[in-house]
Short mmCIF file of C-alpha atoms and ligand atoms in Angstrom, two decimals:
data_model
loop_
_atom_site.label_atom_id
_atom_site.label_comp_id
_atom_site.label_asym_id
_atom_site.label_seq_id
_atom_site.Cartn_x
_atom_site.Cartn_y
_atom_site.Cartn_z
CA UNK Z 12 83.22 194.45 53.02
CA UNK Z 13 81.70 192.18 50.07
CA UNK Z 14 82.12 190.65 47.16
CA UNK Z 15 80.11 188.06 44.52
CA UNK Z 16 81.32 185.42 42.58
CA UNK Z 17 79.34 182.90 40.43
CA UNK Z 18 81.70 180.41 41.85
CA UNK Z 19 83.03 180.01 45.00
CA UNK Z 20 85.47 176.93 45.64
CA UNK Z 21 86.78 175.98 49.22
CA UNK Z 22 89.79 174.61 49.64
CA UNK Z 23 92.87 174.29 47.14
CA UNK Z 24 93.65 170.90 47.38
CA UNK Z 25 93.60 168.75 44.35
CA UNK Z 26 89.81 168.44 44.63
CA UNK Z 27 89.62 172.64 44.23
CA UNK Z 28 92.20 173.16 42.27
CA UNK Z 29 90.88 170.70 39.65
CA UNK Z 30 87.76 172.05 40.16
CA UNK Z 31 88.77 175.86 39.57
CA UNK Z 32 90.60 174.98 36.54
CA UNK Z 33 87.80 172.74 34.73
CA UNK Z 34 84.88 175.86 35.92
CA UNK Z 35 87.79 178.63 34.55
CA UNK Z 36 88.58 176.91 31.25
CA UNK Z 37 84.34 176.66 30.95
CA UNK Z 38 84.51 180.10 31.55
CA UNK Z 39 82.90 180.92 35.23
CA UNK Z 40 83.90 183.71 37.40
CA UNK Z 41 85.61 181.31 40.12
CA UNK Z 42 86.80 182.64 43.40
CA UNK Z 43 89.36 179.93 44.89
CA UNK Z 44 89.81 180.16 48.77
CA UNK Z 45 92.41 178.35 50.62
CA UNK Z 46 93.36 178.94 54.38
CA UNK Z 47 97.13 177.77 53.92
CA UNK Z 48 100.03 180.06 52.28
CA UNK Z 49 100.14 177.84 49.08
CA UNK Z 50 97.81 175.74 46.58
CA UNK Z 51 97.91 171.92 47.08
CA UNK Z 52 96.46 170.94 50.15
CA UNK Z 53 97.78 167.41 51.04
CA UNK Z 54 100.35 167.02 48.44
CA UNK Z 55 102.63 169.44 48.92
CA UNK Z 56 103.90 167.34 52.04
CA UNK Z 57 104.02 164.18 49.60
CA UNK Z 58 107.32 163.85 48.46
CA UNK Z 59 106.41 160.31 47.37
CA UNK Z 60 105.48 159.52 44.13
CA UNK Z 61 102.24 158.51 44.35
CA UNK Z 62 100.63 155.49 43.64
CA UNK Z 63 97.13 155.02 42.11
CA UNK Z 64 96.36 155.31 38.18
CA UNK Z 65 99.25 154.60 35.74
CA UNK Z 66 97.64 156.21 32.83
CA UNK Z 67 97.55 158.94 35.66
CA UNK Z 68 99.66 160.71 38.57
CA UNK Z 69 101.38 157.30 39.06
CA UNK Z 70 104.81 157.67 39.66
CA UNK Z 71 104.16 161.17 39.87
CA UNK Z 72 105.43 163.16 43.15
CA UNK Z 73 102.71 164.94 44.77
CA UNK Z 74 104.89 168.27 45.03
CA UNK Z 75 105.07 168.19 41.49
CA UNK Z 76 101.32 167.69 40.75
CA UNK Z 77 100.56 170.41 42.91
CA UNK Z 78 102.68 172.45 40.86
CA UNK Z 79 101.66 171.53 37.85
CA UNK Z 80 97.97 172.57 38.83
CA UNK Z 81 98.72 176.01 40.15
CA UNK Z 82 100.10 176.48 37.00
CA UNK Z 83 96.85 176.29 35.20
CA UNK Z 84 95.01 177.81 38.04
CA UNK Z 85 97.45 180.72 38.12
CA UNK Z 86 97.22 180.56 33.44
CA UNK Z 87 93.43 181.48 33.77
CA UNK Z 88 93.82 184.64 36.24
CA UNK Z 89 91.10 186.34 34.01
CA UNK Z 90 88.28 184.04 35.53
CA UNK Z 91 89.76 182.14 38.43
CA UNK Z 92 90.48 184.74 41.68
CA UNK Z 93 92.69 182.91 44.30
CA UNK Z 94 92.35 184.14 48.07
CA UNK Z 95 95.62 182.60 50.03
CA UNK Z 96 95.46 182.27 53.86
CA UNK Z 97 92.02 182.97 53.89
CA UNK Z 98 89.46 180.94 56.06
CA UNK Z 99 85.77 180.17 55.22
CA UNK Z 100 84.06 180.59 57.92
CA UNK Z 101 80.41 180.13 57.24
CA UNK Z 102 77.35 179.83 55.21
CA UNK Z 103 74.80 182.21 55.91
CA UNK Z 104 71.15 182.03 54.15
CA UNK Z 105 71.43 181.32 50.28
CA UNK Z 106 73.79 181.91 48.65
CA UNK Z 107 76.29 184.11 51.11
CA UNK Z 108 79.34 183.16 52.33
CA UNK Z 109 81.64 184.47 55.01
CA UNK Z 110 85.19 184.38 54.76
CA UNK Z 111 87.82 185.46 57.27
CA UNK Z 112 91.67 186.40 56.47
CA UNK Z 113 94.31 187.92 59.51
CA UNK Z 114 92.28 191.05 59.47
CA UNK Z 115 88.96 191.37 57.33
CA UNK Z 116 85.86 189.72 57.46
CA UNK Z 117 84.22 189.72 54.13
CA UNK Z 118 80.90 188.22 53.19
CA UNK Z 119 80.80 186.52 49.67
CA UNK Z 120 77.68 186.13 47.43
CA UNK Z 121 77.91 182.89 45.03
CA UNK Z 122 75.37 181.47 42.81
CA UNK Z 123 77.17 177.85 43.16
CA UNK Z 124 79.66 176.43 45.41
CA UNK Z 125 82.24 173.82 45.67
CA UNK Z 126 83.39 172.23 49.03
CA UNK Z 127 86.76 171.06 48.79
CA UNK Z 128 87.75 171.48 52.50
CA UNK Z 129 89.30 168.07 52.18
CA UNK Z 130 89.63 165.60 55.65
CA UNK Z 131 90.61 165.47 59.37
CA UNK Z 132 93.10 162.93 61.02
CA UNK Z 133 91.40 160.60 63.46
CA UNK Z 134 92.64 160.49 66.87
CA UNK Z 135 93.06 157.56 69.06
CA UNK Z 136 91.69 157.02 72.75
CA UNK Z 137 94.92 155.40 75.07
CA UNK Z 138 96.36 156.72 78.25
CA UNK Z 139 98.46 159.64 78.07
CA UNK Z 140 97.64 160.41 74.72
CA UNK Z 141 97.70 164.57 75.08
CA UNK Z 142 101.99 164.54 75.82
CA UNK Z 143 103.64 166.27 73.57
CA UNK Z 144 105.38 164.14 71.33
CA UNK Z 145 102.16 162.68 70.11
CA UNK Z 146 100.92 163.60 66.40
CA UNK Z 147 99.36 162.90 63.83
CA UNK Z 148 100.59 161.55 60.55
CA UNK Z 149 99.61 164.86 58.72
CA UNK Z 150 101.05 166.91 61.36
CA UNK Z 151 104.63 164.61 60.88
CA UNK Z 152 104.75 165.40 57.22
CA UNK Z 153 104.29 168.80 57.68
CA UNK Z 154 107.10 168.95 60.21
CA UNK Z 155 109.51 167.11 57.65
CA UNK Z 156 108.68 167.88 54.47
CA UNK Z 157 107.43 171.61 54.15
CA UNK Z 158 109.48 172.76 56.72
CA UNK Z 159 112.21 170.67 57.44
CA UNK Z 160 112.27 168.98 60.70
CA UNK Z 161 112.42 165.98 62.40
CA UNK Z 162 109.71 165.18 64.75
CA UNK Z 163 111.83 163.17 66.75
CA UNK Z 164 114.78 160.56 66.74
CA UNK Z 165 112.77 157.31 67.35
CA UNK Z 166 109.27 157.48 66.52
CA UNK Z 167 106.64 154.68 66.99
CA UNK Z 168 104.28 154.56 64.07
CA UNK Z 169 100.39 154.00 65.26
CA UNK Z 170 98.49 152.47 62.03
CA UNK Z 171 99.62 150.54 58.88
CA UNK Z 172 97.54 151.99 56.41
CA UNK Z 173 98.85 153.30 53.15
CA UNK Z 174 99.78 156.84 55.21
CA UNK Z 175 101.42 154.90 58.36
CA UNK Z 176 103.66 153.47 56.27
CA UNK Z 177 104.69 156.15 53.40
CA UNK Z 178 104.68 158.25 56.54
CA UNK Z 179 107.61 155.24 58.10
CA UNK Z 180 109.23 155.63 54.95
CA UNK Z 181 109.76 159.29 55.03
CA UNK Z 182 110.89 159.06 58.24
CA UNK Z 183 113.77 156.98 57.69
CA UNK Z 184 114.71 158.99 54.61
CA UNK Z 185 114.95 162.22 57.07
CA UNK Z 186 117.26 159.33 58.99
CA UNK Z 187 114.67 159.07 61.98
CA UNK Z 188 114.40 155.64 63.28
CA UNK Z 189 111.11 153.69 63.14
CA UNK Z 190 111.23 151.89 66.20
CA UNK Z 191 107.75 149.84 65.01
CA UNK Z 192 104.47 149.81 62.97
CA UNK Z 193 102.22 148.90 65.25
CA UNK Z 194 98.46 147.50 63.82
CA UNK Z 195 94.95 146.65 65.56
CA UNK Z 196 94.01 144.26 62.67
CA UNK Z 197 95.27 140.82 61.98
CA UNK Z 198 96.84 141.82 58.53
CA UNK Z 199 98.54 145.14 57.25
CA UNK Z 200 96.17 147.65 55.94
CA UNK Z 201 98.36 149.42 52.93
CA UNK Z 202 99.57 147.61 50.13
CA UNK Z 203 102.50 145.24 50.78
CA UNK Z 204 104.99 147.65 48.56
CA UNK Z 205 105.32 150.22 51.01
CA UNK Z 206 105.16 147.13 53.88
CA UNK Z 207 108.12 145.77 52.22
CA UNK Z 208 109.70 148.21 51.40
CA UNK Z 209 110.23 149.35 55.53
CA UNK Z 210 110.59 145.87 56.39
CA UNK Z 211 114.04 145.77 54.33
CA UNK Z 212 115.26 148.38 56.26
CA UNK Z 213 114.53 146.75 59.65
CA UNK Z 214 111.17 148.14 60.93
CA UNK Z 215 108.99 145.52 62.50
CA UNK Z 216 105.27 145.44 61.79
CA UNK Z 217 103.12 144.57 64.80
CA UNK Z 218 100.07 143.44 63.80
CA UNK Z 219 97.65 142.21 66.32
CA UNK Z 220 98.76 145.07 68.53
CA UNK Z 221 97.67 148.36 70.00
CA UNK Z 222 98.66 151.14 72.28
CA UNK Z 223 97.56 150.92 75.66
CA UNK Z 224 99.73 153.56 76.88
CA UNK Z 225 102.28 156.44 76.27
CA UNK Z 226 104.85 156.77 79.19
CA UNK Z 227 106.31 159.83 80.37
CA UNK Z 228 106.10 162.77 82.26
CA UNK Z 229 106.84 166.45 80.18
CA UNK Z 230 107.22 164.65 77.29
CA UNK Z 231 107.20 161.48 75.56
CA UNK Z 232 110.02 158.58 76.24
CA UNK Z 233 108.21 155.41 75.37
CA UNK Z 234 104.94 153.19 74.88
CA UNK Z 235 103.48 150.47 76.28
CA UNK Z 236 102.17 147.88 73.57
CA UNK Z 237 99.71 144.72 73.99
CA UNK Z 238 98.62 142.12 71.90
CA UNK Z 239 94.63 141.71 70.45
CA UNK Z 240 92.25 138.85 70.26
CA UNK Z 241 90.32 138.56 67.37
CA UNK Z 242 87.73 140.55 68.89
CA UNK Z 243 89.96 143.42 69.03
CA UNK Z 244 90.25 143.03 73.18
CA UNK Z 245 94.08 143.00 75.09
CA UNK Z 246 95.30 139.83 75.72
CA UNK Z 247 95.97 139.47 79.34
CA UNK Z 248 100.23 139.46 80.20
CA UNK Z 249 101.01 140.11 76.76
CA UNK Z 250 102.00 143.61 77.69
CA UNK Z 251 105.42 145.42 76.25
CA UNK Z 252 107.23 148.60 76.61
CA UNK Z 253 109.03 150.41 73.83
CA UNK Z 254 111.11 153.30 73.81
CA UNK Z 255 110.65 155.97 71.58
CA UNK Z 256 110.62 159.92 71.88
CA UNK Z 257 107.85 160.27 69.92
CA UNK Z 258 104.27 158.52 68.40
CA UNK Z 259 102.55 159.20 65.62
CA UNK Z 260 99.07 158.38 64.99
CA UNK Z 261 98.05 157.60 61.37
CA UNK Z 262 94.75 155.84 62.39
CA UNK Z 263 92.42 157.09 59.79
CA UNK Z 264 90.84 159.98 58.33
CA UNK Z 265 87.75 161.56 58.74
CA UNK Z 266 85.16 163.87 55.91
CA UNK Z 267 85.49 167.90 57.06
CA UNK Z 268 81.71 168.63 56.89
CA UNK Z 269 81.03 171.56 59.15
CA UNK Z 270 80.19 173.74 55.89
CA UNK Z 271 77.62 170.95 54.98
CA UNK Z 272 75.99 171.01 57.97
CA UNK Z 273 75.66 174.89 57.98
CA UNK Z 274 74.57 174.76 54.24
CA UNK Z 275 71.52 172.70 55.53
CA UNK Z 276 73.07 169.16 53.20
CA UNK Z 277 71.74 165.94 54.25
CA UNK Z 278 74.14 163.85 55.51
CA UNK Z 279 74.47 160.38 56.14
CA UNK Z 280 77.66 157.93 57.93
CA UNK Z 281 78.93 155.56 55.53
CA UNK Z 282 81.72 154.06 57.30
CA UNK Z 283 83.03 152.84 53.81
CA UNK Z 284 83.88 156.78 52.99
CA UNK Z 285 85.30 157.31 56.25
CA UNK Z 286 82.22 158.68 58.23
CA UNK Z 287 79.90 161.29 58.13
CA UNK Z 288 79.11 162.76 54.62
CA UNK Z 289 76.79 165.23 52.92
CA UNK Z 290 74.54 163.00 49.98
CA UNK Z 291 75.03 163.92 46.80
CA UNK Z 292 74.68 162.45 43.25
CA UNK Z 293 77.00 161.27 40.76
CA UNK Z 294 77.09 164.85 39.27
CA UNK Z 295 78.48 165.83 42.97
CA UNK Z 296 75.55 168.10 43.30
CA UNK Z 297 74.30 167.64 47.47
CA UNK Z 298 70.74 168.21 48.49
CA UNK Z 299 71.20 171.61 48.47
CA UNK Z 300 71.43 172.50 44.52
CA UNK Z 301 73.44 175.30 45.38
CA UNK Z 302 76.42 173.56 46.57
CA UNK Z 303 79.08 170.76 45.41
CA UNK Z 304 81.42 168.90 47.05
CA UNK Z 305 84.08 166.93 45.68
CA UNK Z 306 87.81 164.95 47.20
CA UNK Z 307 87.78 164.13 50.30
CA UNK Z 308 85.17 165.84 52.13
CA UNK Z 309 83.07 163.54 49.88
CA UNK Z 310 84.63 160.54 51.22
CA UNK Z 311 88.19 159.74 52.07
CA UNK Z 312 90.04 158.47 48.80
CA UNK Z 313 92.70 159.53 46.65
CA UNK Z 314 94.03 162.10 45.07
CA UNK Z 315 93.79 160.97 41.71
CA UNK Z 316 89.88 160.36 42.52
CA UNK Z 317 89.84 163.93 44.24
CA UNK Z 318 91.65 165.64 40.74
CA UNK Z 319 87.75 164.00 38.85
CA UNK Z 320 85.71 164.04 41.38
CA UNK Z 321 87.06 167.95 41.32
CA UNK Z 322 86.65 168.48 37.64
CA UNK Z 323 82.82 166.82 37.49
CA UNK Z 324 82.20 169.28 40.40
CA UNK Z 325 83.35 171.82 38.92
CA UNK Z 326 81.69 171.33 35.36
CA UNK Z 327 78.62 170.45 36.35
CA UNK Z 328 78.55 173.37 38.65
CA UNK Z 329 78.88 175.70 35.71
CA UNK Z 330 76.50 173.61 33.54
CA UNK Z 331 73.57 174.25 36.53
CA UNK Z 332 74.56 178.49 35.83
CA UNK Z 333 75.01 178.27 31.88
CA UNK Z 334 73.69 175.06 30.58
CA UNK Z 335 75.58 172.22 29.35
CA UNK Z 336 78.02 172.83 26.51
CA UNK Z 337 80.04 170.28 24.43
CA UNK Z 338 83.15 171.16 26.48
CA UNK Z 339 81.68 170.54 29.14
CA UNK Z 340 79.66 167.24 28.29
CA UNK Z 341 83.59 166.05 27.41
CA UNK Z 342 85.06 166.77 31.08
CA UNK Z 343 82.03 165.47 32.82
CA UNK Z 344 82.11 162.07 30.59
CA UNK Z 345 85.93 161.75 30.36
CA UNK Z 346 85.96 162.01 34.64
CA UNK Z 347 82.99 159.61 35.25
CA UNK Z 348 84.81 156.81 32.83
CA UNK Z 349 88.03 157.70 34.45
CA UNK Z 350 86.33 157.07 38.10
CA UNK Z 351 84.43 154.21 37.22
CA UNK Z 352 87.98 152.31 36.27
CA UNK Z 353 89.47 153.38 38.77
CA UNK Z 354 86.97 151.94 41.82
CA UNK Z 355 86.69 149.22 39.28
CA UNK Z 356 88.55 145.41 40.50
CA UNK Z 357 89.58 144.57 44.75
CA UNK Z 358 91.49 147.41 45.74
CA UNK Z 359 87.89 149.55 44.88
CA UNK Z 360 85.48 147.26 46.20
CA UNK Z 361 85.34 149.25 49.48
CA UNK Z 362 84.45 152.61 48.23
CA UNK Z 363 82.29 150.80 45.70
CA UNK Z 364 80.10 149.67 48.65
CA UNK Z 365 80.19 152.91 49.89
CA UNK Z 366 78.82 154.83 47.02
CA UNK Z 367 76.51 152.37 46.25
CA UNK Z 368 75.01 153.56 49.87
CA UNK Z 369 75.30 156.79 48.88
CA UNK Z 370 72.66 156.12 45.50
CA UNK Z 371 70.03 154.31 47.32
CA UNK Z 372 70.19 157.38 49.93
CA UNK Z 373 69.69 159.92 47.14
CA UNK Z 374 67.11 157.35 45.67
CA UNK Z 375 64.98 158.24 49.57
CA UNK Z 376 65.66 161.50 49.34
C1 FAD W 403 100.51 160.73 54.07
C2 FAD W 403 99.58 160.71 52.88
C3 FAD W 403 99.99 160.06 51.71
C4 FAD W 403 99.12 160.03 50.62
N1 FAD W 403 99.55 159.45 49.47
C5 FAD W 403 98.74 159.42 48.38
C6 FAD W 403 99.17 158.82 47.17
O1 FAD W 403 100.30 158.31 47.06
N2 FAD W 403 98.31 158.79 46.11
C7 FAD W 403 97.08 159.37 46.19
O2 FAD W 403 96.34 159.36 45.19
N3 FAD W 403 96.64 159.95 47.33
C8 FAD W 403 97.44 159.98 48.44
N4 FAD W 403 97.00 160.55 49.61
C9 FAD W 403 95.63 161.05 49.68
C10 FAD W 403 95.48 162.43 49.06
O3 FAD W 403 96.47 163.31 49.54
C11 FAD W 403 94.11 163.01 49.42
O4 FAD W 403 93.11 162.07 49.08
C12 FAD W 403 93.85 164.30 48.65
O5 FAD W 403 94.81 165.29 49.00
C13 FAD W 403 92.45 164.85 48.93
O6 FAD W 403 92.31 166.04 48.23
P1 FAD W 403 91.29 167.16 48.68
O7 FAD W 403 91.44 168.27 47.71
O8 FAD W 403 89.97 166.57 48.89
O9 FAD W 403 91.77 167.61 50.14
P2 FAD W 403 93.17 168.28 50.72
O10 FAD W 403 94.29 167.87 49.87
O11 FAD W 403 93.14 167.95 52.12
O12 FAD W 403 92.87 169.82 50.49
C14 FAD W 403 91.89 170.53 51.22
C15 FAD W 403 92.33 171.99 51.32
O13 FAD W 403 91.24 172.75 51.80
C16 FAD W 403 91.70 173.65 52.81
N5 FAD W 403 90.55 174.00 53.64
C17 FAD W 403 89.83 173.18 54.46
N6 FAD W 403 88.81 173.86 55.02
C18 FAD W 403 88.87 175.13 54.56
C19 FAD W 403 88.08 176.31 54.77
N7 FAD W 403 87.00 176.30 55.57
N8 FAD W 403 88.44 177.45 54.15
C20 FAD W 403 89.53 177.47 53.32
N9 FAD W 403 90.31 176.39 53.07
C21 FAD W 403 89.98 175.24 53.68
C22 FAD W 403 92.78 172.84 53.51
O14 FAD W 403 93.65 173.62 54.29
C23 FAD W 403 93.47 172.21 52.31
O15 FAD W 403 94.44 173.06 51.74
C24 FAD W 403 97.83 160.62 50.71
C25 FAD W 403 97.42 161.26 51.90
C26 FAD W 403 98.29 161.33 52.97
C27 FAD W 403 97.83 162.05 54.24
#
């Protein structure tokens, strides 16, 4: 079987979701693909309301952004095409696509593409770490808050990022305990809201610490913890158990690239974005012209950066089949202001760095 599209998105996150609705309302034949049941990638496990821009999704829950995007996507059903539960698989040659639902194997022809296919938790090396009982953050949220259970009754929380701790938080609203945060670096990584806000309700934050090991047989029933130097190394007779019947890892995220790398991209590790990612310009345009990337897979952020990164994406993508237009001129300038404030000040300075490695490798390219 095959079909053609003039644009193919991957993933229906809020990077491809933002990024089928700008190409639609431009007018592009879109064809949306997402391998889970419903639109929203990430946020429809985020029954937080989210932090980031106030003149944005601040404040807003992300199960209710997620809704209020398929509700444009699903306005538009003249141009955009959405495929649920639907993998893709590869890139083969120029221009072809293959893409793999429970049964059929199809191969798409595009003229453009845009990679949404979002990120990958990090895992974390420590003894025992394959029981079951062990997750990751993503995996936790999914548990709880699409399908309503609890992981466990006492969970140790690996990582005090922004996710460790909305991830805490949740918990304790399901009424799980958080037995501890536990943190490699000297300081907490998230912003001290959330850290304060678990604090109140009794969970300690263990900073200077790490895992060494998880102890059980069949199944999880507690953790051995250990204090770090300031090189990051255990300090000897420092060592603590903890009991808990389950850990969850929240120790990072990582850039999903394999489509990159099979759509020939150059990519480069800028540990800034969270790893390995494909190079591409302002306009989100890699060095293959044919394909776009945009959210996470273009280096791990936020969701409100995702939603513009998205809509430049997807605009510009339509601009390189039909020429620019005054629409689209608007979305692609409206976005890059938007972006610019938002990585603007200290909490940006990081991913500032990081795409500022990201122009001088375009510059060599
Ligand atoms: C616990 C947690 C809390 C967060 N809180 C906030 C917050 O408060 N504010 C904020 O701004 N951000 C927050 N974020 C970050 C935000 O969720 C992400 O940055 C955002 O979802 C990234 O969007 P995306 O579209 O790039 O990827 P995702 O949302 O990950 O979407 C990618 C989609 O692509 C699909 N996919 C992947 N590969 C393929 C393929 N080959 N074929 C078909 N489909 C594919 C995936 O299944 C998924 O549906 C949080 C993240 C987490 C984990």
């Amino acid at each position: 079987m095959s079909r053609n599209t003039e644009l193919l998105i991957v993933g229906g996150g809020p990077a491809g979701l933002s990024a089928a609705i700008a190409a639609g309302e431009l007018g592009a034949k879109v064809l949306l693909v997402d391998d889970n049941a419903q639109l929203g990638g990430q946020l429809i496990k985020q029954t937080h309301r989210f932090f980031g821009s106030s003149a944005r999704e601040a404040g807003i829950r992300g199960i209710t952004l997620a809704d209020e995007m398929r509700k444009r996507v699903s306005k538009n059903k003249e141009n955009v095409k959405v495929l649920y539960e639907t993998s893709v698989v590869g890139f083969y040659g120029e221009g072809e696509a293959g893409i793999l639902s429970s049964e059929t194997f199809e191969r798409v022809g595009y003229e453009r593409v845009v990679v949404c296919t979002g990120a990958v938790e990090n895992s974390l090396n420590f003894e025992n770490n394959d029981l079951p009982g062990i997750y990751g953050a993503g995996a936790v949220q999914t548990l709880m808050n699409v399908h309503g259970i609890r992981p466990g009754k006492r969970v140790l929380m690996i990582g005090s990022g922004n996710i460790g701790l909305i991830v805490s938080y949740q918990l304790l609203q399901a009424g799980v305990e958080v037995a501890a945060v536990v943190e490699a670096s000297p300081s907490i990584g998230g912003y001290l809201v959330h850290a304060s806000k678990i604090r109140r309700m009794g969970v300690p934050i263990n900073t200077s610490h790490t895992i060494l090991r998880a102890i059980g047989k069949n199944e999880v029933e507690g953790a051995v913890l250990c204090r770090l130097d300031d090189k990051y190394q255990p300090v000897p007779n420092t060592e603590s158990e903890i009991r808990c019947d389950c850990i969850c890892l929240a120790v990072g995220l990582s850039p999903l690239i394999d489509l990159f790398q099979q759509g020939k991209c150059r990519m480069v590790f800028v540990s800034e974005l969270g790893g390995l990612v494909p190079i591409h310009d302002t306009n989100m345009q890699t060095t293959n012209k044919r394909i776009f990337v945009a959210g996470d897979a273009s280096g791990i952020e936020e969701a409100t950066t995702a939603i513009l990164g998205g809509q430049i994406a997807g605009a510009k993508a339509v601009e390189s089949l039909k020429g620019p237009s005054a629409e689209s001129q608007k979305i692609i300038n409206d976005a890059t202001t938007e972006l610019k404030n938002l990585r603007s000040g200290t909490t940006g300075e990081k991913i500032r760095w990081g795409r500022e490695r990201l122009v001088k490798e375009i510059e060599i390219c």
